[in-house]
Coordinates of C-alpha atoms and ligand atoms in Angstrom, one line a residue:
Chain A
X279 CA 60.7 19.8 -54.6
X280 CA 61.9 17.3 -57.7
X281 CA 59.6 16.2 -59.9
X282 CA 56.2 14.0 -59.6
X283 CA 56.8 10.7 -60.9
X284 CA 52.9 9.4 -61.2
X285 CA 52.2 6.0 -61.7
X286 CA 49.6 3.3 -60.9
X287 CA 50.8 1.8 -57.8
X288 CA 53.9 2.3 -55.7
X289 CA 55.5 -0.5 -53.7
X290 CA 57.5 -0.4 -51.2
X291 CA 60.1 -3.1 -50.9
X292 CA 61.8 -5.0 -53.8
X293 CA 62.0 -8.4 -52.2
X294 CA 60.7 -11.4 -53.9
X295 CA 56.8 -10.7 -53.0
X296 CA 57.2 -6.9 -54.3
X297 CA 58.3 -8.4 -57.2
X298 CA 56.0 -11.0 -57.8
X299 CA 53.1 -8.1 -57.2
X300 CA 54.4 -6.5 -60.4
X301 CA 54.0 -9.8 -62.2
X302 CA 50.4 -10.0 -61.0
X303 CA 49.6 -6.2 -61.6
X304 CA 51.0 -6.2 -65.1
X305 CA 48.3 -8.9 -66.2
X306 CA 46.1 -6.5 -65.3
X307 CA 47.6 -3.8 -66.9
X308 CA 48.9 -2.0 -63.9
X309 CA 52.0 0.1 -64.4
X310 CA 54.1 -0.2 -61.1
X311 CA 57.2 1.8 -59.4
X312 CA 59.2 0.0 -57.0
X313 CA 61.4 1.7 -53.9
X314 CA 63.6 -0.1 -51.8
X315 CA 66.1 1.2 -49.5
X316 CA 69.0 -1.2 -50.5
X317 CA 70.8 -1.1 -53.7
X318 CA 69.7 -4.2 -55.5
X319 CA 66.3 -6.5 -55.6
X320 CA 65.7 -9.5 -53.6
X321 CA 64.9 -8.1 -49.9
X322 CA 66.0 -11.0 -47.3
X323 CA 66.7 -13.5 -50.2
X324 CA 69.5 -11.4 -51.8
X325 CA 71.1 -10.0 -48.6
X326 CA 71.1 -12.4 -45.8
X327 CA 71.0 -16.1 -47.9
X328 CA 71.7 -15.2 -51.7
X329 CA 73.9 -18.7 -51.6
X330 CA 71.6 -21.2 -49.4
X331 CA 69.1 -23.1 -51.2
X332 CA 65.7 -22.9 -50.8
X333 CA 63.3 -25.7 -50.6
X334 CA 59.4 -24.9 -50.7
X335 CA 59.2 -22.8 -53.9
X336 CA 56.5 -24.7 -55.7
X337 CA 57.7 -26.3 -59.1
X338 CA 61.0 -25.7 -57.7
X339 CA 62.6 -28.7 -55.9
X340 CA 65.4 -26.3 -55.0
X341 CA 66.6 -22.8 -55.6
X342 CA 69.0 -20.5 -54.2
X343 CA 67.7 -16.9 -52.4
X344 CA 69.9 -15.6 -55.4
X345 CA 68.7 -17.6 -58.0
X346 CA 65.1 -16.9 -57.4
X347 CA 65.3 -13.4 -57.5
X348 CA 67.0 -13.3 -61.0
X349 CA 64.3 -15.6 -61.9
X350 CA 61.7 -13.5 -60.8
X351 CA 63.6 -10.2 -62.3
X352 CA 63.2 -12.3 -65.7
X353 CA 59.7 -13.1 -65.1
X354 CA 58.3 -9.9 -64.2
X355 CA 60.9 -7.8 -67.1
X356 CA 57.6 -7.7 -69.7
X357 CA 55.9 -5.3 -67.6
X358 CA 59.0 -2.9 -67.1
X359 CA 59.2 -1.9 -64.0
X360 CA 60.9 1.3 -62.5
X361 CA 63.4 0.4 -59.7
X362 CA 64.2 3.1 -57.0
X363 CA 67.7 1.7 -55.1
X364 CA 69.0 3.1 -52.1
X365 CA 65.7 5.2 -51.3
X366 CA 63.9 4.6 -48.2
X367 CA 60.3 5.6 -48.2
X368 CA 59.8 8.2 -45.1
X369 CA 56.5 9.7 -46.2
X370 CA 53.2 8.2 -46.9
X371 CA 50.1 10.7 -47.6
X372 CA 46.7 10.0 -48.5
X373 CA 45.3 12.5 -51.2
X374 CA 41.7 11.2 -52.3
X375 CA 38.7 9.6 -50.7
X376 CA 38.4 6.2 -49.7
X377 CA 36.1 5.6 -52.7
X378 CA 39.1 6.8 -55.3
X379 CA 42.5 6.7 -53.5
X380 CA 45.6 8.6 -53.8
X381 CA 48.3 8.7 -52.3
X382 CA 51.6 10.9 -52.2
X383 CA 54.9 9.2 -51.0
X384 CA 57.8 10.4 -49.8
X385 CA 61.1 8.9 -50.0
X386 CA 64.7 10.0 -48.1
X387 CA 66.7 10.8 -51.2
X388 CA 63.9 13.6 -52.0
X389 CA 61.7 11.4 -54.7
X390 CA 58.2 12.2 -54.7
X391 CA 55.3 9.6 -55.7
X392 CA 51.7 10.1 -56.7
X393 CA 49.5 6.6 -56.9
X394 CA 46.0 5.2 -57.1
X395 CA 47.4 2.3 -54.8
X396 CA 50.2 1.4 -52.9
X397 CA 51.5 -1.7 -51.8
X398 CA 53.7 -2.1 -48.9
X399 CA 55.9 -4.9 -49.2
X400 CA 58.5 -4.4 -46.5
X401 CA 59.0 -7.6 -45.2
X402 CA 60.9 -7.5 -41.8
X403 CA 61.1 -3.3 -42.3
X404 CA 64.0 -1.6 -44.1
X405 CA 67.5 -2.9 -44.1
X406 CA 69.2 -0.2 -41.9
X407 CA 72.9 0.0 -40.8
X408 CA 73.6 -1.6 -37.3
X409 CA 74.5 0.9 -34.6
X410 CA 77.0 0.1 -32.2
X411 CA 75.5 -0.2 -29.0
X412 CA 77.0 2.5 -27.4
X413 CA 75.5 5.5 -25.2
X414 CA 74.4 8.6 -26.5
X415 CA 75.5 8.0 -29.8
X416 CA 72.5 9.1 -31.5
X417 CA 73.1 12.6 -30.4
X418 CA 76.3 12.1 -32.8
X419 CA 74.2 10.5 -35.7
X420 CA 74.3 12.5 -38.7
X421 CA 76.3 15.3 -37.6
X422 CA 79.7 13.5 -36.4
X423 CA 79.0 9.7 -37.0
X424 CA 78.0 8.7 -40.6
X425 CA 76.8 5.1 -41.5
X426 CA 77.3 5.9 -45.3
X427 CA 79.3 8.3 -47.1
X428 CA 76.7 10.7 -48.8
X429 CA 79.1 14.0 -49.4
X430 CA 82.7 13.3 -49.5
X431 CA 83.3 16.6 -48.3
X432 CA 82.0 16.1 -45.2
X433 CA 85.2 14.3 -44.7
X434 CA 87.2 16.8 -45.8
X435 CA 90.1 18.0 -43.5
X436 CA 88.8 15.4 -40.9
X437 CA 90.4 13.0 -38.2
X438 CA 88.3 9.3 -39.2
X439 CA 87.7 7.0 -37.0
X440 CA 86.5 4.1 -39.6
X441 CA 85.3 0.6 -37.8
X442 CA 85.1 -2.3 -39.6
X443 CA 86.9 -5.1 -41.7
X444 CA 84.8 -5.7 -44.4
X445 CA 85.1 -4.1 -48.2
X446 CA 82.7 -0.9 -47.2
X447 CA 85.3 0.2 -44.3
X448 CA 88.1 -0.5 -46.4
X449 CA 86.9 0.9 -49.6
X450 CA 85.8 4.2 -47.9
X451 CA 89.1 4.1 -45.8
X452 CA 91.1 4.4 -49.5
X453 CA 88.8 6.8 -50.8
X454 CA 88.6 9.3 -48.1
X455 CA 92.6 9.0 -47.3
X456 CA 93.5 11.6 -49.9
X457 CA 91.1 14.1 -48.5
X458 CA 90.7 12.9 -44.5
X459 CA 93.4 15.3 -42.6
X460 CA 94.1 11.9 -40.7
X461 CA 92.4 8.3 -41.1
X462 CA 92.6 5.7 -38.3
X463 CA 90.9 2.4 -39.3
X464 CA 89.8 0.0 -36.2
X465 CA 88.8 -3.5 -36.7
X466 CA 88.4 -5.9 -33.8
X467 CA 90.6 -8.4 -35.4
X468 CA 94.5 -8.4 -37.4
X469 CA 92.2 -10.2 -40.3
X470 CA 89.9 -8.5 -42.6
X471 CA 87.3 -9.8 -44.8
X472 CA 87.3 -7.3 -47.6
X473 CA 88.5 -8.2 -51.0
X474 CA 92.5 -8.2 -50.3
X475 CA 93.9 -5.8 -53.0
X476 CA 92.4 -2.8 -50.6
X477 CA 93.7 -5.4 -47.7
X478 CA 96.9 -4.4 -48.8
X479 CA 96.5 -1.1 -50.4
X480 CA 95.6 0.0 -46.5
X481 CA 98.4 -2.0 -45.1
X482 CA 101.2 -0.4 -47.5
X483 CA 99.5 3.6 -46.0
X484 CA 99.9 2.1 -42.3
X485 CA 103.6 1.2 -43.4
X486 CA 104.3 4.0 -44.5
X487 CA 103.0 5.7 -42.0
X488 CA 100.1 7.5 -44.0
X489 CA 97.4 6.0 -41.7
X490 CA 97.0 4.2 -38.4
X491 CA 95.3 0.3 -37.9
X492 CA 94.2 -0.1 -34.5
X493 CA 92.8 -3.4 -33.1
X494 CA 89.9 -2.6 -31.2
X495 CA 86.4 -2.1 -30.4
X496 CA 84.2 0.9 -29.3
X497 CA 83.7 1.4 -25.8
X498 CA 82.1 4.9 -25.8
X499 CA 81.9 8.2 -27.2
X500 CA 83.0 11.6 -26.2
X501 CA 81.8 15.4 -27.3
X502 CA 79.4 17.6 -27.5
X503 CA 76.1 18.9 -29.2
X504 CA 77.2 15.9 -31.6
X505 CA 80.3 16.8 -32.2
X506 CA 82.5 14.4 -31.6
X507 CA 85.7 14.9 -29.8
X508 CA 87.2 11.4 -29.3
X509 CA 86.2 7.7 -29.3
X510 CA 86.9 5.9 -26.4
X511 CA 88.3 2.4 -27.6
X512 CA 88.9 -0.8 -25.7
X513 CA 92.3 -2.7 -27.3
X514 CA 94.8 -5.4 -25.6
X515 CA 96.4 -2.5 -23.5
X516 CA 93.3 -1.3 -22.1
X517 CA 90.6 1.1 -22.9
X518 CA 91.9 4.9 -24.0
X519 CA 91.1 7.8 -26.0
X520 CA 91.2 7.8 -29.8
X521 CA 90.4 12.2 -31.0
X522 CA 88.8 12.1 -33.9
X523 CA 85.7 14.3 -34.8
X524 CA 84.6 11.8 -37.6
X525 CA 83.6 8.1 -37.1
X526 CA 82.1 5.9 -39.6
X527 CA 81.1 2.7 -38.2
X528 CA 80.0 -0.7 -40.2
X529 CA 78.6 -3.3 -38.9
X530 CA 76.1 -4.8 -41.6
X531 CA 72.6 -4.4 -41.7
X532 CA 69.7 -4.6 -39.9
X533 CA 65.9 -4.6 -40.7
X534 CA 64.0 -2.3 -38.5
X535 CA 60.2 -1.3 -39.3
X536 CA 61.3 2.3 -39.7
X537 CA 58.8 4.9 -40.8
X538 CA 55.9 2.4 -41.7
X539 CA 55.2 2.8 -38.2
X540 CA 53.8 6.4 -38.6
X541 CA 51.9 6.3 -42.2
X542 CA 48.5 5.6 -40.1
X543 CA 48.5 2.0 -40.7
X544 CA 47.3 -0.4 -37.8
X545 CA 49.9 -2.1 -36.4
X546 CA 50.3 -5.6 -33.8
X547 CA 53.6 -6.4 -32.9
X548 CA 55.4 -4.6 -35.5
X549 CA 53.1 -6.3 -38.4
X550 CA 50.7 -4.7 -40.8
X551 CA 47.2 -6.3 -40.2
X552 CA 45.1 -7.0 -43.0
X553 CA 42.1 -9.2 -44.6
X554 CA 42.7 -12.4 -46.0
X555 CA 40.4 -11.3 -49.0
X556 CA 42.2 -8.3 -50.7
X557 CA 45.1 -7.8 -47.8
X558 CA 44.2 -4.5 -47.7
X559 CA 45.2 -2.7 -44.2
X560 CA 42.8 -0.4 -42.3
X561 CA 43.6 2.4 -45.3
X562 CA 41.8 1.5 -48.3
X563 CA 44.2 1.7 -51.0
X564 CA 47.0 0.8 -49.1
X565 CA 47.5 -2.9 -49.1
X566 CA 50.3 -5.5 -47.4
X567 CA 51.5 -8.1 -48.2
X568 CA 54.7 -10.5 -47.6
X569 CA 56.3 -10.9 -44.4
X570 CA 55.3 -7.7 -43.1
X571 CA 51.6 -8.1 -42.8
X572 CA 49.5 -10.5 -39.9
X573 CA 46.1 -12.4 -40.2
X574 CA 45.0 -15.9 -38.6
X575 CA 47.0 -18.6 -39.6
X576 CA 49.9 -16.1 -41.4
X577 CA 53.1 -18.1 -42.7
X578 CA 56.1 -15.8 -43.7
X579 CA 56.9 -17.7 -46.2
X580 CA 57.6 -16.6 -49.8
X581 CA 55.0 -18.8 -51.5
X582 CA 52.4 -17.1 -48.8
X583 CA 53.8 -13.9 -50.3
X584 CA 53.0 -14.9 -54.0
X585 CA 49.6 -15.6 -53.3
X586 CA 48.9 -12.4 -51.4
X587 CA 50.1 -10.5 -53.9
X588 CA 47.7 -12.3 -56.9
X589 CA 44.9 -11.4 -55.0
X590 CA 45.6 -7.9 -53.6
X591 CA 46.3 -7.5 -57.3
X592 CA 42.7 -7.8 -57.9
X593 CA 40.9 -5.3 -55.7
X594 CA 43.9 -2.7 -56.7
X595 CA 42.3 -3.1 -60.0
X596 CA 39.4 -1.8 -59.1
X597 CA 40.9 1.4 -57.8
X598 CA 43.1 2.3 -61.3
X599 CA 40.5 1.0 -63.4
X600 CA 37.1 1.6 -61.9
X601 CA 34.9 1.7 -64.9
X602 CA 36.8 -2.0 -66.7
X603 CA 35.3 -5.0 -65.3
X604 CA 38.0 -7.8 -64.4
X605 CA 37.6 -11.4 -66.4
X606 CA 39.6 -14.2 -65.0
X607 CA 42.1 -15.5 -67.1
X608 CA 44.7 -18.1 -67.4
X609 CA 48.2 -17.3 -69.3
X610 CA 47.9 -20.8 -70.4
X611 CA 45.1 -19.8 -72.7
X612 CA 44.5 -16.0 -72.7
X613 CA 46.0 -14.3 -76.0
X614 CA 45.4 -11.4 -74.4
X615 CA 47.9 -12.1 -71.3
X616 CA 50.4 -13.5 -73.5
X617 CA 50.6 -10.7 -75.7
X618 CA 51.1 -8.6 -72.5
X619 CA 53.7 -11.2 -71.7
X620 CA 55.0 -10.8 -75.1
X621 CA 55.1 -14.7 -76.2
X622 CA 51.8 -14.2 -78.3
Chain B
X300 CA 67.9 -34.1 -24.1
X301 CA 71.4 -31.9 -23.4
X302 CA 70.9 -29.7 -20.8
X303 CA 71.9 -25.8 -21.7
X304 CA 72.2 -22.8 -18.9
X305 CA 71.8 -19.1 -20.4
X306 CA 72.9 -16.5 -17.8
X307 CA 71.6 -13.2 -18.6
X308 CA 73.5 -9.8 -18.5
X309 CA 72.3 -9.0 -14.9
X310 CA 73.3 -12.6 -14.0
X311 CA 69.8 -14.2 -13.9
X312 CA 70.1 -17.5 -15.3
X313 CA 68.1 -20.1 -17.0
X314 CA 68.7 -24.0 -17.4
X315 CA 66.8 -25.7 -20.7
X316 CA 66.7 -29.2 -22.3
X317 CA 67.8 -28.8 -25.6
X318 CA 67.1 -31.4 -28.1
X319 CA 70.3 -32.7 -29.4
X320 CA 70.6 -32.1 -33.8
X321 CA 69.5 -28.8 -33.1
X322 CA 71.5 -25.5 -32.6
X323 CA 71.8 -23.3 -29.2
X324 CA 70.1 -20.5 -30.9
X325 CA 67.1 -22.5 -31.7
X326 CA 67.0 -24.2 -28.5
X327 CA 67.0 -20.6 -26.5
X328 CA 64.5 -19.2 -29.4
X329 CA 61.9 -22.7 -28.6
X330 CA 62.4 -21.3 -24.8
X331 CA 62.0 -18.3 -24.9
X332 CA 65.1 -17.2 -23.7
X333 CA 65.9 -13.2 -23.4
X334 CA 68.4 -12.0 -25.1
X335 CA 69.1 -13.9 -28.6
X336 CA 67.3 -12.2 -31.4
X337 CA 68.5 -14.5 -34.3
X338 CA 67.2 -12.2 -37.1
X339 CA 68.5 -14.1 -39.8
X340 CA 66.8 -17.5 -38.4
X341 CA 70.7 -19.5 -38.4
X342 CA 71.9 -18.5 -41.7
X343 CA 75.4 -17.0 -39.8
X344 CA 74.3 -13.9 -41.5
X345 CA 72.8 -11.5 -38.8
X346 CA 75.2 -12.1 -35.7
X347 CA 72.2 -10.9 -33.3
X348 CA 72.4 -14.9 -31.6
X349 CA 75.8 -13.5 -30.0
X350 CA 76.8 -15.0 -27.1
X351 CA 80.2 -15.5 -24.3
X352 CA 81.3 -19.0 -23.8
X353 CA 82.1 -20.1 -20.6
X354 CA 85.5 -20.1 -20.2
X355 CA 85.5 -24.3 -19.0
X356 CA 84.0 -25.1 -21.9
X357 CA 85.9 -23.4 -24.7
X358 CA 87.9 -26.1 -26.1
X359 CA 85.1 -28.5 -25.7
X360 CA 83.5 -26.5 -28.3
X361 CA 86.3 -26.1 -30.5
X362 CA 86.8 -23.1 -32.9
X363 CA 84.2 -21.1 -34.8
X364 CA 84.4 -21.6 -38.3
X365 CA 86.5 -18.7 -40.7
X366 CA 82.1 -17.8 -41.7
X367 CA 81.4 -17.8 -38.1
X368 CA 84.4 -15.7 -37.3
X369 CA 83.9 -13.2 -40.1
X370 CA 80.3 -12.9 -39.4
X371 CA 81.4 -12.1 -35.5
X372 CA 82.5 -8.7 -37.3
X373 CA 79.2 -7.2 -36.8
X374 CA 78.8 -8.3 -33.2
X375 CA 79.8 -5.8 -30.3
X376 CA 81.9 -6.4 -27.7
X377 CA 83.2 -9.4 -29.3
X378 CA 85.4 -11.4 -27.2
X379 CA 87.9 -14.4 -27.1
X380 CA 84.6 -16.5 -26.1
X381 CA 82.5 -14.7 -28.6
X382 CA 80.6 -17.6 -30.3
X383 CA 77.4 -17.2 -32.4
X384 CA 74.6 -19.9 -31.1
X385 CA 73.0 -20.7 -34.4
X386 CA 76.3 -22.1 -35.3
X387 CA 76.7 -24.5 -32.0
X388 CA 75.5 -28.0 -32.7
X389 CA 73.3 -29.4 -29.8
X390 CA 75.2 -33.0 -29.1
X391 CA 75.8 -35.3 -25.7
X392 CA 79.2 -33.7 -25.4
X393 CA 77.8 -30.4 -24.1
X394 CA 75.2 -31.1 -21.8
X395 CA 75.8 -28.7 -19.0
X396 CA 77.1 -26.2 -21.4
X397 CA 76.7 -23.0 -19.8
X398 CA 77.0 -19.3 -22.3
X399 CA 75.9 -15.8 -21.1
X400 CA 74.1 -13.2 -23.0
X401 CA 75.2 -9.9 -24.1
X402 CA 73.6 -6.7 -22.9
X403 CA 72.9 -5.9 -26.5
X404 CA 72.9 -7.5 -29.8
X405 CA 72.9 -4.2 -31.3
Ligands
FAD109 C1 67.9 -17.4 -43.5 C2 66.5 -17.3 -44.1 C3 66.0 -18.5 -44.7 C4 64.7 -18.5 -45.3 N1 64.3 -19.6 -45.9 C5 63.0 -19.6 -46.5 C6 62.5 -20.7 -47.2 O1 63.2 -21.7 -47.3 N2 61.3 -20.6 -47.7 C7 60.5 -19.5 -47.6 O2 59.4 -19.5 -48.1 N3 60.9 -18.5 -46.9 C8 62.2 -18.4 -46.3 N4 62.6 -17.4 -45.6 C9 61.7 -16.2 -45.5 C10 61.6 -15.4 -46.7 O3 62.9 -14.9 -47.1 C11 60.7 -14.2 -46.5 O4 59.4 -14.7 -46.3 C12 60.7 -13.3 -47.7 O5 61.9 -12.7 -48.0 C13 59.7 -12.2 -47.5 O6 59.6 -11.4 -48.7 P1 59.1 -9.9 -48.6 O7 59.2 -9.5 -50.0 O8 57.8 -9.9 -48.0 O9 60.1 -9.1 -47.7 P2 61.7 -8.9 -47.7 O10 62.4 -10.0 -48.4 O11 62.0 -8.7 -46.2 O12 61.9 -7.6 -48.5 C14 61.4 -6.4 -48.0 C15 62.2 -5.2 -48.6 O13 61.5 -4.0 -48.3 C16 62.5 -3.0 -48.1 N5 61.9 -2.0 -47.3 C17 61.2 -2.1 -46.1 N6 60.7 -0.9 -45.6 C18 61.2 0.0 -46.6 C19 61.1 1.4 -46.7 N7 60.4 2.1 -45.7 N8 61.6 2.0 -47.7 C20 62.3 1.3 -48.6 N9 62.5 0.0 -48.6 C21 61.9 -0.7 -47.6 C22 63.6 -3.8 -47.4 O14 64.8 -3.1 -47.5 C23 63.6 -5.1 -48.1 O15 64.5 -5.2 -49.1 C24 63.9 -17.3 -45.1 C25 64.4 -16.2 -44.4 C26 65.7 -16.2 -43.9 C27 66.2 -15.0 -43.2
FES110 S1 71.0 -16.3 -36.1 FE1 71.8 -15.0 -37.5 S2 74.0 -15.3 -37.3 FE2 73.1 -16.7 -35.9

């Protein structure tokens, strides 16, 4: 097992309310990690709208989903934060007594937690790669069809089947040509989206005959025990077989709860219920707030997240620092929250 | 009100009024129709409000937009009707528009 990073509170979810948490937090002198499963901040803001503008940000008459996440990286940078990319959070234990929490959490990528609190701010659930729609192919998952590249070598000697047309099926389609015994890259379209120097890097191997382009789509999947024998793919001709004992599929992402649906929590409809006080759930210690929690009248809105995360702020005080007694503060006035801001 | 018929993947299908400034996908979301998921609430950045055109009404519609058509990357089993219904405008013209649902939106 790796090392024990401990810290005040964990949160899972870098999208704008886990960061706004760390704003609140740090005014009250609570030192926070952060874990997200993508590989940058922002949650829904940065990957599905980073361009549109947004309109209901108070004091903001507009902003872009981009634009307020840098803003709120800038705001919250006093209080350094630790950002954990690409890490989804599998495992969440409770270590102390409902009186003096603790908690131990477990990510994918082997990273192990301790906290006093911990704050789930996983909005609609982790980003996850889309899975084609296609029987059985979860018997495949992991063993013959990869949504990421972890281990090159894995690739090693291997007939690929890579599907897509953006940059990640084109980049991986260079980068595993030297090493892949054969590549075969299917997209469902002649026109790709990714940036067009590796456009035409992968059309000069396909002219020379280094690599095949099929125009396709994935109709089924054949094998056994996971190990994948062929792909069956649908083209203009018809549908036949592709062999290939590798396939790499991307289709984007999608958010899914994931394993917040087995750390204990109560759940309705996928949501994280909680009171409108504290928005702690049913675990005390373990709080949520944004998008992924429910109460009467709940608005998933960003601003709704903001507020949550001021006042959950509060009662996780209480657990890190039981003996120190909280006095409200503005950061108008208080020298004491401007020094921690560092403008005093 | 522009009348709009979703057919389901077993066939079942369902006629709506749709109010006309707004998009298919919200129209079949306010409806509760099956089958459109519309995770990324219209921003053409999800593909999951995938649906087939009806042939007669292709060119009425005209062609998806080079975001649309990119974003119908991460659809499966796109095909020549492929459209994505949060990027259909609700107008006169299509009342009667008829579109069919795919099994999945993956
Ligand atoms: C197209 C669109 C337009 C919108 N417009 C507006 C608007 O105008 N105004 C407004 O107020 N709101 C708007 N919203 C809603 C707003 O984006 C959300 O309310 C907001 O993003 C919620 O923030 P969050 O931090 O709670 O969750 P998210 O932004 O969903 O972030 C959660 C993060 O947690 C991560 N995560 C989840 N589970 C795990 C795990 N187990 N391990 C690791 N990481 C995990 C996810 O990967 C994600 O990055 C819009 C949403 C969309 C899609
Ligand atoms: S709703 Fe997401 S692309 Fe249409």
């Amino acid at each position: 097992m790796s090392e024990i990073i401990k810290t005040d509170v964990v949160i899972v979810g870098a999208g704008p309310t886990g960061l706004f948490a760390v704003f609140e937090l740090g005014l009250l002198d609570i030192k926070a990690h952060l874990i997200d499963i993508l590989p940058k901040p922002g949650g829904q803001c940065a990957e599905l709208y980073p361009e549109k503008p947004i309109y209901d940000i108070p004091g903001f008459p507009m902003v872009t989903g981009q634009g307020l996440v840098d803003n709120l990286l800038q705001q919250i940078e006093p209080f350094g934060p630790t950002f954990h990319y690409n890490e989804m959070v599998e495992g969440l234990d409770v270590l102390g007594t409902p009186e003096a929490p603790a908690f131990r959490v477990r990510t994918d990528g082997g990273k192990v937690f301790e906290a006093k609190v911990v704050i789930v701010a996983a909005g609609g659930g982790s980003f996850q790669p889309k899975r084609p729609p296609v029987a059985t192919i979860e018997a495949y998952e992991n063993k013959s069809v990869f949504y990421a590249v972890r281990k090159m070598e894995d690739f090693r000697d291997r007939t690929v089947l890579i599907v897509g047309g953006g940059d990640s099926a084109l980049d991986w389609t260079l980068n595993l040509h030297p090493i892949a015994k054969r590549i075969i890259l299917m997209h469902r379209r002649d026109e790709f989206r990714a940036a067009p120097h590796s456009v035409n890097a992968m059309r000069e191997l396909v002219a020379s005959k280094q690599m095949d382009l099929l125009i396709g789509q994935i109709a089924g999947l054949k094998g056994e025990d996971g190990r994948l024998s062929a792909v069956s793919v649908k083209t203009a001709d018809g549908v036949s077989d592709v062999a290939c004992d590798r396939m790499l599929p991307f289709f984007g992402l999608t958010m899914k709860l994931g394993p917040i649906a087995d750390w204990g929590l109560n759940l309705h409809e996928q949501l994280v219920p909680v009171d409108t006080e504290k928005f702690e759930t049913n675990a005390p210690g373990i709080f949520a707030i944004g998008d992924i929690n429910t109460y009467p009248g709940k608005l998933k809105l960003i601003l709704s997240g903001f507020h949550e995360a001021a006042l959950c702020a509060q009662k996780a005080h209480r657990y890190v620092y039981p003996e120190k007694k909280l006095h409200f503060q503005y950061t108008t006035s208080s020298t004491n929250l401007q020094k921690k801001l560092g403008v005093a | 009100m522009t009348k709009i018929t979703f057919v389901d993947a077993a066939g079942q299908s369902r006629t709506i009024d749709a109010e006309d400034g707004s998009t298919v996908m919200e129209s079949a979301l306010k409806n509760s129709i099956p089958g459109i998921e519309a995770e990324c609430g219209g921003a053409c950045a999800c593909a999951t409000c995938h649906v087939y055109v009806d042939d007669a009404w292709m060119e009425k519609l005209g062609k998806p937009e080079q975001m649309e058509e990119d974003m119908l990357d991460f659809a499966f089993d796109v095909r020549p009707t492929s459209r994505l219904s949060c990027q259909i405008k609700v107008r006169p013209e299509i009342d009667g528009l008829s579109v069919t649902t795919p099994e999945k939106q993956g």
